[in-house]
mmCIF file of C-alpha atoms in Angstrom:
data_model
loop_
_atom_site.group_PDB
_atom_site.id
_atom_site.type_symbol
_atom_site.label_atom_id
_atom_site.label_comp_id
_atom_site.label_asym_id
_atom_site.label_seq_id
_atom_site.Cartn_x
_atom_site.Cartn_y
_atom_site.Cartn_z
ATOM 1 C CA UNK A 105 -14.546 15.778 9.731
ATOM 2 C CA UNK A 106 -14.001 12.197 10.795
ATOM 3 C CA UNK A 107 -11.098 9.859 9.971
ATOM 4 C CA UNK A 108 -11.515 6.091 9.827
ATOM 5 C CA UNK A 109 -8.408 4.002 10.497
ATOM 6 C CA UNK A 110 -8.593 0.434 9.184
ATOM 7 C CA UNK A 111 -6.185 -2.126 10.653
ATOM 8 C CA UNK A 112 -5.991 -5.783 9.496
ATOM 9 C CA UNK A 113 -4.776 -8.007 12.326
ATOM 10 C CA UNK A 114 -3.273 -11.463 12.001
ATOM 11 C CA UNK A 115 -1.079 -12.834 14.797
ATOM 12 C CA UNK A 116 0.314 -9.508 15.964
ATOM 13 C CA UNK A 117 0.172 -9.899 19.745
ATOM 14 C CA UNK A 118 3.733 -8.534 20.111
ATOM 15 C CA UNK A 119 3.135 -5.401 18.047
ATOM 16 C CA UNK A 120 -0.514 -4.304 17.943
ATOM 17 C CA UNK A 121 -0.354 -2.665 21.376
ATOM 18 C CA UNK A 122 2.239 -0.091 20.323
ATOM 19 C CA UNK A 123 0.125 0.991 17.361
ATOM 20 C CA UNK A 124 -3.081 1.268 19.398
ATOM 21 C CA UNK A 125 -1.392 3.258 22.166
ATOM 22 C CA UNK A 126 0.141 5.613 19.578
ATOM 23 C CA UNK A 127 -3.357 6.246 18.194
ATOM 24 C CA UNK A 128 -4.941 6.764 21.622
ATOM 25 C CA UNK A 129 -2.236 9.338 22.421
ATOM 26 C CA UNK A 130 -3.399 11.628 19.595
ATOM 27 C CA UNK A 131 -4.501 15.202 20.330
ATOM 28 C CA UNK A 132 -7.283 14.767 17.747
ATOM 29 C CA UNK A 133 -10.441 12.923 18.804
ATOM 30 C CA UNK A 134 -12.765 12.820 15.794
ATOM 31 C CA UNK A 135 -11.693 9.420 14.503
ATOM 32 C CA UNK A 136 -12.688 5.769 14.594
ATOM 33 C CA UNK A 137 -10.486 2.687 14.470
ATOM 34 C CA UNK A 138 -11.750 -0.488 12.804
ATOM 35 C CA UNK A 139 -9.668 -3.516 13.750
ATOM 36 C CA UNK A 140 -10.377 -6.542 11.575
ATOM 37 C CA UNK A 141 -9.124 -9.722 13.199
ATOM 38 C CA UNK A 142 -8.372 -11.978 10.222
ATOM 39 C CA UNK A 143 -8.475 -15.319 12.018
ATOM 40 C CA UNK A 144 -5.577 -14.777 14.430
ATOM 41 C CA UNK A 145 -4.454 -17.854 16.351
ATOM 42 C CA UNK A 146 -2.350 -16.053 18.976
ATOM 43 C CA UNK A 147 -3.389 -13.597 21.712
ATOM 44 C CA UNK A 148 -3.953 -10.639 19.383
ATOM 45 C CA UNK A 149 -7.657 -10.390 20.216
ATOM 46 C CA UNK A 150 -7.037 -10.520 23.968
ATOM 47 C CA UNK A 151 -4.399 -7.791 23.712
ATOM 48 C CA UNK A 152 -6.709 -5.611 21.641
ATOM 49 C CA UNK A 153 -9.647 -6.021 24.018
ATOM 50 C CA UNK A 154 -7.505 -5.097 27.013
ATOM 51 C CA UNK A 155 -6.473 -1.837 25.349
ATOM 52 C CA UNK A 156 -9.742 -0.705 23.748
ATOM 53 C CA UNK A 157 -12.232 -1.956 26.377
ATOM 54 C CA UNK A 158 -13.451 1.501 27.438
ATOM 55 C CA UNK A 159 -12.806 3.420 24.204
ATOM 56 C CA UNK A 160 -15.900 3.620 22.010
ATOM 57 C CA UNK A 161 -13.887 4.903 19.047
ATOM 58 C CA UNK A 162 -12.352 1.445 18.596
ATOM 59 C CA UNK A 163 -14.308 -1.384 16.966
ATOM 60 C CA UNK A 164 -13.197 -5.013 16.649
ATOM 61 C CA UNK A 165 -14.536 -7.206 13.841
ATOM 62 C CA UNK A 166 -13.699 -10.918 13.717
ATOM 63 C CA UNK A 167 -13.632 -12.945 10.501
ATOM 64 C CA UNK A 168 -12.102 -16.155 9.192
ATOM 65 C CA UNK A 169 -8.619 -15.842 7.742
ATOM 66 C CA UNK A 170 -8.873 -14.429 4.209
ATOM 67 C CA UNK A 171 -5.807 -12.224 3.926
ATOM 68 C CA UNK A 172 -5.124 -8.498 4.438
ATOM 69 C CA UNK A 173 -7.021 -7.441 1.314
ATOM 70 C CA UNK A 174 -10.254 -9.027 2.536
ATOM 71 C CA UNK A 175 -9.724 -7.510 5.988
ATOM 72 C CA UNK A 176 -9.307 -4.036 4.477
ATOM 73 C CA UNK A 177 -12.469 -4.553 2.402
ATOM 74 C CA UNK A 178 -14.382 -5.390 5.562
ATOM 75 C CA UNK A 179 -13.049 -2.191 7.088
ATOM 76 C CA UNK A 180 -14.056 -0.077 4.081
ATOM 77 C CA UNK A 181 -17.639 -1.321 4.350
ATOM 78 C CA UNK A 182 -17.748 -0.675 8.092
ATOM 79 C CA UNK A 183 -16.086 2.770 7.968
ATOM 80 C CA UNK A 184 -18.088 5.957 8.460
ATOM 81 C CA UNK A 185 -15.345 8.547 8.216
ATOM 82 C CA UNK A 186 -14.910 11.047 5.420
ATOM 83 C CA UNK A 187 -11.323 9.875 4.930
ATOM 84 C CA UNK A 188 -9.733 6.451 5.357
ATOM 85 C CA UNK A 189 -6.265 5.495 6.559
ATOM 86 C CA UNK A 190 -4.965 1.947 6.143
ATOM 87 C CA UNK A 191 -2.507 1.077 8.922
ATOM 88 C CA UNK A 192 -0.606 -2.204 9.281
ATOM 89 C CA UNK A 193 -0.919 -3.673 12.764
ATOM 90 C CA UNK A 194 2.821 -4.072 13.338
ATOM 91 C CA UNK A 195 3.613 -0.416 12.568
ATOM 92 C CA UNK A 196 3.030 2.755 14.616
ATOM 93 C CA UNK A 197 2.733 6.524 14.380
ATOM 94 C CA UNK A 198 5.364 8.774 15.831
ATOM 95 C CA UNK A 199 3.729 12.099 16.709
ATOM 96 C CA UNK A 200 0.761 13.013 18.907
ATOM 97 C CA UNK A 201 -0.297 15.579 16.306
ATOM 98 C CA UNK A 202 -0.401 13.073 13.419
ATOM 99 C CA UNK A 203 -4.182 12.903 12.972
ATOM 100 C CA UNK A 204 -4.796 16.600 13.623
ATOM 101 C CA UNK A 205 -2.198 17.442 10.979
ATOM 102 C CA UNK A 206 -3.867 15.121 8.464
ATOM 103 C CA UNK A 207 -7.263 16.624 9.310
ATOM 104 C CA UNK A 208 -5.810 20.066 8.593
ATOM 105 C CA UNK A 209 -4.541 18.895 5.213
ATOM 106 C CA UNK A 210 -8.008 17.506 4.450
ATOM 107 C CA UNK A 211 -9.448 21.018 4.466
ATOM 108 C CA UNK A 212 -8.120 21.119 0.902
ATOM 109 C CA UNK A 213 -10.183 18.919 -1.392
ATOM 110 C CA UNK A 214 -8.488 15.804 -2.816
ATOM 111 C CA UNK A 215 -9.164 12.130 -3.491
ATOM 112 C CA UNK A 216 -5.804 10.942 -2.178
ATOM 113 C CA UNK A 217 -3.206 12.464 0.111
ATOM 114 C CA UNK A 218 0.255 10.936 -0.364
ATOM 115 C CA UNK A 219 3.031 11.166 2.224
ATOM 116 C CA UNK A 220 6.449 9.496 2.790
ATOM 117 C CA UNK A 221 6.956 7.030 5.643
ATOM 118 C CA UNK A 222 9.719 6.332 8.101
ATOM 119 C CA UNK A 223 11.207 2.866 8.536
ATOM 120 C CA UNK A 224 11.976 1.221 11.875
ATOM 121 C CA UNK A 225 14.008 -1.867 12.679
ATOM 122 C CA UNK A 226 12.118 -4.689 14.341
ATOM 123 C CA UNK A 227 13.428 -3.702 17.784
ATOM 124 C CA UNK A 228 12.582 -0.015 17.155
ATOM 125 C CA UNK A 229 16.220 0.903 17.832
ATOM 126 C CA UNK A 230 16.753 2.392 14.361
ATOM 127 C CA UNK A 231 14.293 4.758 12.686
ATOM 128 C CA UNK A 232 15.134 6.034 9.217
ATOM 129 C CA UNK A 233 13.397 9.037 7.705
ATOM 130 C CA UNK A 234 12.392 8.991 4.056
ATOM 131 C CA UNK A 235 14.467 11.085 1.651
ATOM 132 C CA UNK A 236 11.558 11.657 -0.750
ATOM 133 C CA UNK A 237 10.599 15.326 -1.124
ATOM 134 C CA UNK A 238 7.135 15.205 -2.624
ATOM 135 C CA UNK A 239 6.419 18.914 -2.233
ATOM 136 C CA UNK A 240 9.678 19.797 -3.970
ATOM 137 C CA UNK A 241 8.854 17.468 -6.874
ATOM 138 C CA UNK A 242 5.168 18.216 -7.344
ATOM 139 C CA UNK A 243 4.789 21.685 -5.842
ATOM 140 C CA UNK A 244 1.281 22.962 -6.489
ATOM 141 C CA UNK A 245 0.718 20.687 -9.497
ATOM 142 C CA UNK A 246 -2.910 19.592 -9.573
ATOM 143 C CA UNK A 247 -3.845 18.373 -13.046
ATOM 144 C CA UNK A 248 -3.492 14.623 -13.485
ATOM 145 C CA UNK A 249 -1.478 14.773 -16.719
ATOM 146 C CA UNK A 250 1.234 16.908 -15.098
ATOM 147 C CA UNK A 251 1.318 14.561 -12.102
ATOM 148 C CA UNK A 252 1.767 11.572 -14.447
ATOM 149 C CA UNK A 253 4.663 13.230 -16.268
ATOM 150 C CA UNK A 254 6.470 13.992 -13.025
ATOM 151 C CA UNK A 255 5.846 10.495 -11.670
ATOM 152 C CA UNK A 256 7.262 8.909 -14.809
ATOM 153 C CA UNK A 257 10.231 11.250 -14.927
ATOM 154 C CA UNK A 258 11.118 10.658 -11.265
ATOM 155 C CA UNK A 259 10.281 6.938 -11.241
ATOM 156 C CA UNK A 260 7.498 7.382 -8.687
ATOM 157 C CA UNK A 261 4.041 5.910 -8.322
ATOM 158 C CA UNK A 262 1.540 5.506 -5.543
ATOM 159 C CA UNK A 263 2.753 2.734 -3.297
ATOM 160 C CA UNK A 264 1.445 0.865 -0.255
ATOM 161 C CA UNK A 265 -1.963 1.644 1.287
ATOM 162 C CA UNK A 266 -0.328 2.939 4.478
ATOM 163 C CA UNK A 267 1.309 5.761 2.496
ATOM 164 C CA UNK A 268 -2.010 7.356 1.587
ATOM 165 C CA UNK A 269 -5.126 8.906 3.072
ATOM 166 C CA UNK A 270 -8.094 8.355 0.764
ATOM 167 C CA UNK A 271 -11.543 9.895 0.574
ATOM 168 C CA UNK A 272 -14.078 7.207 1.408
ATOM 169 C CA UNK A 273 -16.622 8.452 -1.143
ATOM 170 C CA UNK A 274 -13.926 8.191 -3.831
ATOM 171 C CA UNK A 275 -13.175 4.568 -2.911
ATOM 172 C CA UNK A 276 -16.855 3.639 -2.978
ATOM 173 C CA UNK A 277 -17.624 5.516 -6.198
ATOM 174 C CA UNK A 278 -14.950 3.596 -8.092
ATOM 175 C CA UNK A 279 -15.422 0.351 -6.142
ATOM 176 C CA UNK A 280 -11.760 0.345 -5.165
ATOM 177 C CA UNK A 281 -11.818 -2.772 -3.044
ATOM 178 C CA UNK A 282 -8.773 -4.992 -2.745
ATOM 179 C CA UNK A 283 -8.678 -8.107 -4.977
ATOM 180 C CA UNK A 284 -9.004 -11.480 -3.283
ATOM 181 C CA UNK A 285 -7.117 -14.697 -3.901
ATOM 182 C CA UNK A 286 -3.915 -13.130 -5.250
ATOM 183 C CA UNK A 287 -0.559 -12.208 -3.764
ATOM 184 C CA UNK A 288 0.733 -8.617 -3.670
ATOM 185 C CA UNK A 289 -2.827 -7.355 -4.011
ATOM 186 C CA UNK A 290 -1.547 -3.802 -3.473
ATOM 187 C CA UNK A 291 -0.055 -3.764 -6.988
ATOM 188 C CA UNK A 292 -3.352 -4.392 -8.739
ATOM 189 C CA UNK A 293 -5.164 -1.977 -6.400
ATOM 190 C CA UNK A 294 -2.699 0.824 -7.188
ATOM 191 C CA UNK A 295 -3.104 0.276 -10.933
ATOM 192 C CA UNK A 296 -6.888 0.539 -10.676
ATOM 193 C CA UNK A 297 -6.539 3.704 -8.588
ATOM 194 C CA UNK A 298 -4.359 5.352 -11.230
ATOM 195 C CA UNK A 299 -6.849 4.439 -13.936
ATOM 196 C CA UNK A 300 -9.508 6.565 -12.182
ATOM 197 C CA UNK A 301 -7.355 9.709 -12.631
ATOM 198 C CA UNK A 302 -7.642 10.801 -8.978
ATOM 199 C CA UNK A 303 -7.016 14.254 -7.608
ATOM 200 C CA UNK A 304 -3.795 13.789 -5.622
ATOM 201 C CA UNK A 305 -2.280 16.007 -2.943
ATOM 202 C CA UNK A 306 1.380 15.491 -1.935
ATOM 203 C CA UNK A 307 2.852 16.346 1.465
ATOM 204 C CA UNK A 308 6.219 15.688 3.067
ATOM 205 C CA UNK A 309 4.791 15.050 6.530
ATOM 206 C CA UNK A 310 6.359 11.883 8.002
ATOM 207 C CA UNK A 311 4.307 10.482 10.861
ATOM 208 C CA UNK A 312 3.929 6.783 9.993
ATOM 209 C CA UNK A 313 6.658 4.311 10.902
ATOM 210 C CA UNK A 314 6.864 1.046 8.960
ATOM 211 C CA UNK A 315 8.524 -1.897 10.688
ATOM 212 C CA UNK A 316 10.655 -3.259 7.868
ATOM 213 C CA UNK A 317 12.250 -6.455 9.178
ATOM 214 C CA UNK A 318 9.654 -8.262 11.259
ATOM 215 C CA UNK A 319 10.667 -11.944 10.866
ATOM 216 C CA UNK A 320 7.089 -13.240 10.728
ATOM 217 C CA UNK A 321 5.850 -10.853 8.036
ATOM 218 C CA UNK A 322 4.998 -12.154 4.571
ATOM 219 C CA UNK A 323 7.285 -9.730 2.755
ATOM 220 C CA UNK A 324 10.277 -10.757 4.876
ATOM 221 C CA UNK A 325 9.802 -14.470 4.497
ATOM 222 C CA UNK A 326 13.038 -16.127 3.388
ATOM 223 C CA UNK A 327 11.208 -18.934 1.611
ATOM 224 C CA UNK A 328 10.242 -18.159 -1.976
ATOM 225 C CA UNK A 329 7.034 -19.939 -2.941
ATOM 226 C CA UNK A 330 6.304 -20.884 -6.542
ATOM 227 C CA UNK A 331 2.529 -20.439 -6.268
ATOM 228 C CA UNK A 332 2.976 -16.841 -5.148
ATOM 229 C CA UNK A 333 5.465 -16.030 -7.901
ATOM 230 C CA UNK A 334 3.317 -17.735 -10.537
ATOM 231 C CA UNK A 335 0.335 -15.571 -9.685
ATOM 232 C CA UNK A 336 2.405 -12.389 -9.669
ATOM 233 C CA UNK A 337 3.980 -13.191 -13.047
ATOM 234 C CA UNK A 338 0.561 -14.017 -14.521
ATOM 235 C CA UNK A 339 -0.702 -10.667 -13.267
ATOM 236 C CA UNK A 340 2.297 -8.821 -14.760
ATOM 237 C CA UNK A 341 1.905 -10.591 -18.107
ATOM 238 C CA UNK A 342 -1.796 -9.738 -18.241
ATOM 239 C CA UNK A 343 -1.239 -6.012 -17.733
ATOM 240 C CA UNK A 344 1.733 -5.905 -20.082
ATOM 241 C CA UNK A 345 -0.275 -7.424 -22.934
ATOM 242 C CA UNK A 346 -3.138 -5.024 -22.212
ATOM 243 C CA UNK A 347 -1.027 -1.863 -22.033
ATOM 244 C CA UNK A 348 1.932 -2.422 -24.372
ATOM 245 C CA UNK A 349 -0.270 -1.750 -27.419
ATOM 246 C CA UNK A 350 -1.312 1.655 -26.057
ATOM 247 C CA UNK A 351 0.629 4.881 -26.258
ATOM 248 C CA UNK A 352 -0.989 7.078 -23.601
ATOM 249 C CA UNK A 353 0.903 8.508 -20.660
ATOM 250 C CA UNK A 354 -0.938 6.501 -18.009
ATOM 251 C CA UNK A 355 -0.190 3.196 -19.750
ATOM 252 C CA UNK A 356 3.473 4.169 -19.908
ATOM 253 C CA UNK A 357 3.541 4.910 -16.206
ATOM 254 C CA UNK A 358 1.871 1.630 -15.269
ATOM 255 C CA UNK A 359 4.286 -0.311 -17.487
ATOM 256 C CA UNK A 360 7.175 1.445 -15.772
ATOM 257 C CA UNK A 361 5.674 0.456 -12.430
ATOM 258 C CA UNK A 362 5.167 -3.225 -13.224
ATOM 259 C CA UNK A 363 8.615 -3.490 -14.838
ATOM 260 C CA UNK A 364 10.046 -3.158 -11.334
ATOM 261 C CA UNK A 365 7.899 -6.045 -10.131
ATOM 262 C CA UNK A 366 8.974 -8.047 -13.210
ATOM 263 C CA UNK A 367 12.579 -7.692 -12.027
ATOM 264 C CA UNK A 368 11.666 -8.696 -8.461
ATOM 265 C CA UNK A 369 9.811 -11.753 -9.754
ATOM 266 C CA UNK A 370 12.836 -12.731 -11.851
ATOM 267 C CA UNK A 371 15.096 -12.525 -8.811
ATOM 268 C CA UNK A 372 12.690 -14.625 -6.760
ATOM 269 C CA UNK A 373 12.254 -17.264 -9.462
ATOM 270 C CA UNK A 374 16.026 -17.732 -9.519
ATOM 271 C CA UNK A 375 15.874 -18.698 -5.832
ATOM 272 C CA UNK A 376 13.197 -21.391 -6.197
ATOM 273 C CA UNK A 377 14.308 -24.818 -4.968
ATOM 274 C CA UNK A 378 12.789 -26.935 -7.725
ATOM 275 C CA UNK A 379 14.371 -26.853 -11.176
ATOM 276 C CA UNK A 380 11.068 -27.371 -12.993
ATOM 277 C CA UNK A 381 9.546 -24.396 -11.169
ATOM 278 C CA UNK A 382 12.502 -22.182 -12.042
ATOM 279 C CA UNK A 383 12.324 -23.188 -15.689
ATOM 280 C CA UNK A 384 8.595 -22.534 -15.903
ATOM 281 C CA UNK A 385 8.966 -19.211 -14.115
ATOM 282 C CA UNK A 386 11.660 -18.012 -16.522
ATOM 283 C CA UNK A 387 9.577 -19.200 -19.466
ATOM 284 C CA UNK A 388 6.639 -17.116 -18.260
ATOM 285 C CA UNK A 389 8.852 -14.073 -17.698
ATOM 286 C CA UNK A 390 10.331 -14.320 -21.186
ATOM 287 C CA UNK A 391 6.852 -13.743 -22.604
ATOM 288 C CA UNK A 392 7.071 -10.136 -21.452
ATOM 289 C CA UNK A 393 10.830 -9.479 -21.421
ATOM 290 C CA UNK A 394 10.319 -6.440 -23.660
ATOM 291 C CA UNK A 395 8.791 -4.639 -20.691
ATOM 292 C CA UNK A 396 12.293 -3.492 -19.701
ATOM 293 C CA UNK A 397 12.945 -2.004 -23.133
ATOM 294 C CA UNK A 398 9.563 -0.296 -23.101
ATOM 295 C CA UNK A 399 10.148 1.227 -19.685
ATOM 296 C CA UNK A 400 13.419 2.819 -20.794
ATOM 297 C CA UNK A 401 11.896 3.983 -24.078
ATOM 298 C CA UNK A 402 8.971 5.733 -22.416
ATOM 299 C CA UNK A 403 11.201 7.650 -20.021
ATOM 300 C CA UNK A 404 13.304 8.895 -22.926
ATOM 301 C CA UNK A 405 10.202 10.467 -24.467
ATOM 302 C CA UNK A 406 9.913 12.935 -21.604
ATOM 303 C CA UNK A 407 11.502 16.397 -21.789
#
């Protein structure tokens, strides 16, 4: 059983080494690493080549800058493993047994394995464990309807790509590539995943460490950009109008999920510098303001 690790790289010369060394230190050898250099302008490529030069399990692909979604898509097409892990290049894994433990879990058939992640400060001085107890919440629940009910009741949904191990054949069967040309492409990708009704396995194993306050990262940028928020709000409005007229459990869960992003968008719009952009942003958000009422209503339907 082979694991493919896909890593988008864009200007990560200070961080990519720690991730690669943490992978090379694994006690499990049946894996490949696909590094997709997404048009880096710093020394990321040189750092990568110095580390992987004699290791045939590591493959470097160069492409023009298109964003992390496009880089992951390139990795999916190049991957040959039975299961795929999506790692971010500024993060790292904390245990030498990480991949062997995941391979052991993969002996049980599933489309997606979900696990909590740790969070590290940018200087790695503070590492915080997740408090989520997936196995306590989901136990041995397998059927998708029961999983949906528990997710909605607990306010949970699949999250970032790095919090999952996915079967490659499942991704290809449902053409679960990342969308291009939009911001927060993970949101749309997660929604499409849930619509396939995957077989999900939950484990509490914490091996992945997310670096949460890297100054250069997109999510930590202090400057709110109108174009980004406009696209996110348009995306939210589209799904709300599609799903609000339905009454199935999956639609309820997705509405609950995007209601959170509606609130985040509202907070960001309030911080925009230009008055006309703020006014237009709030006008767009008002079109779907009932999403908050719907989210509360759906949760109250559960036992």
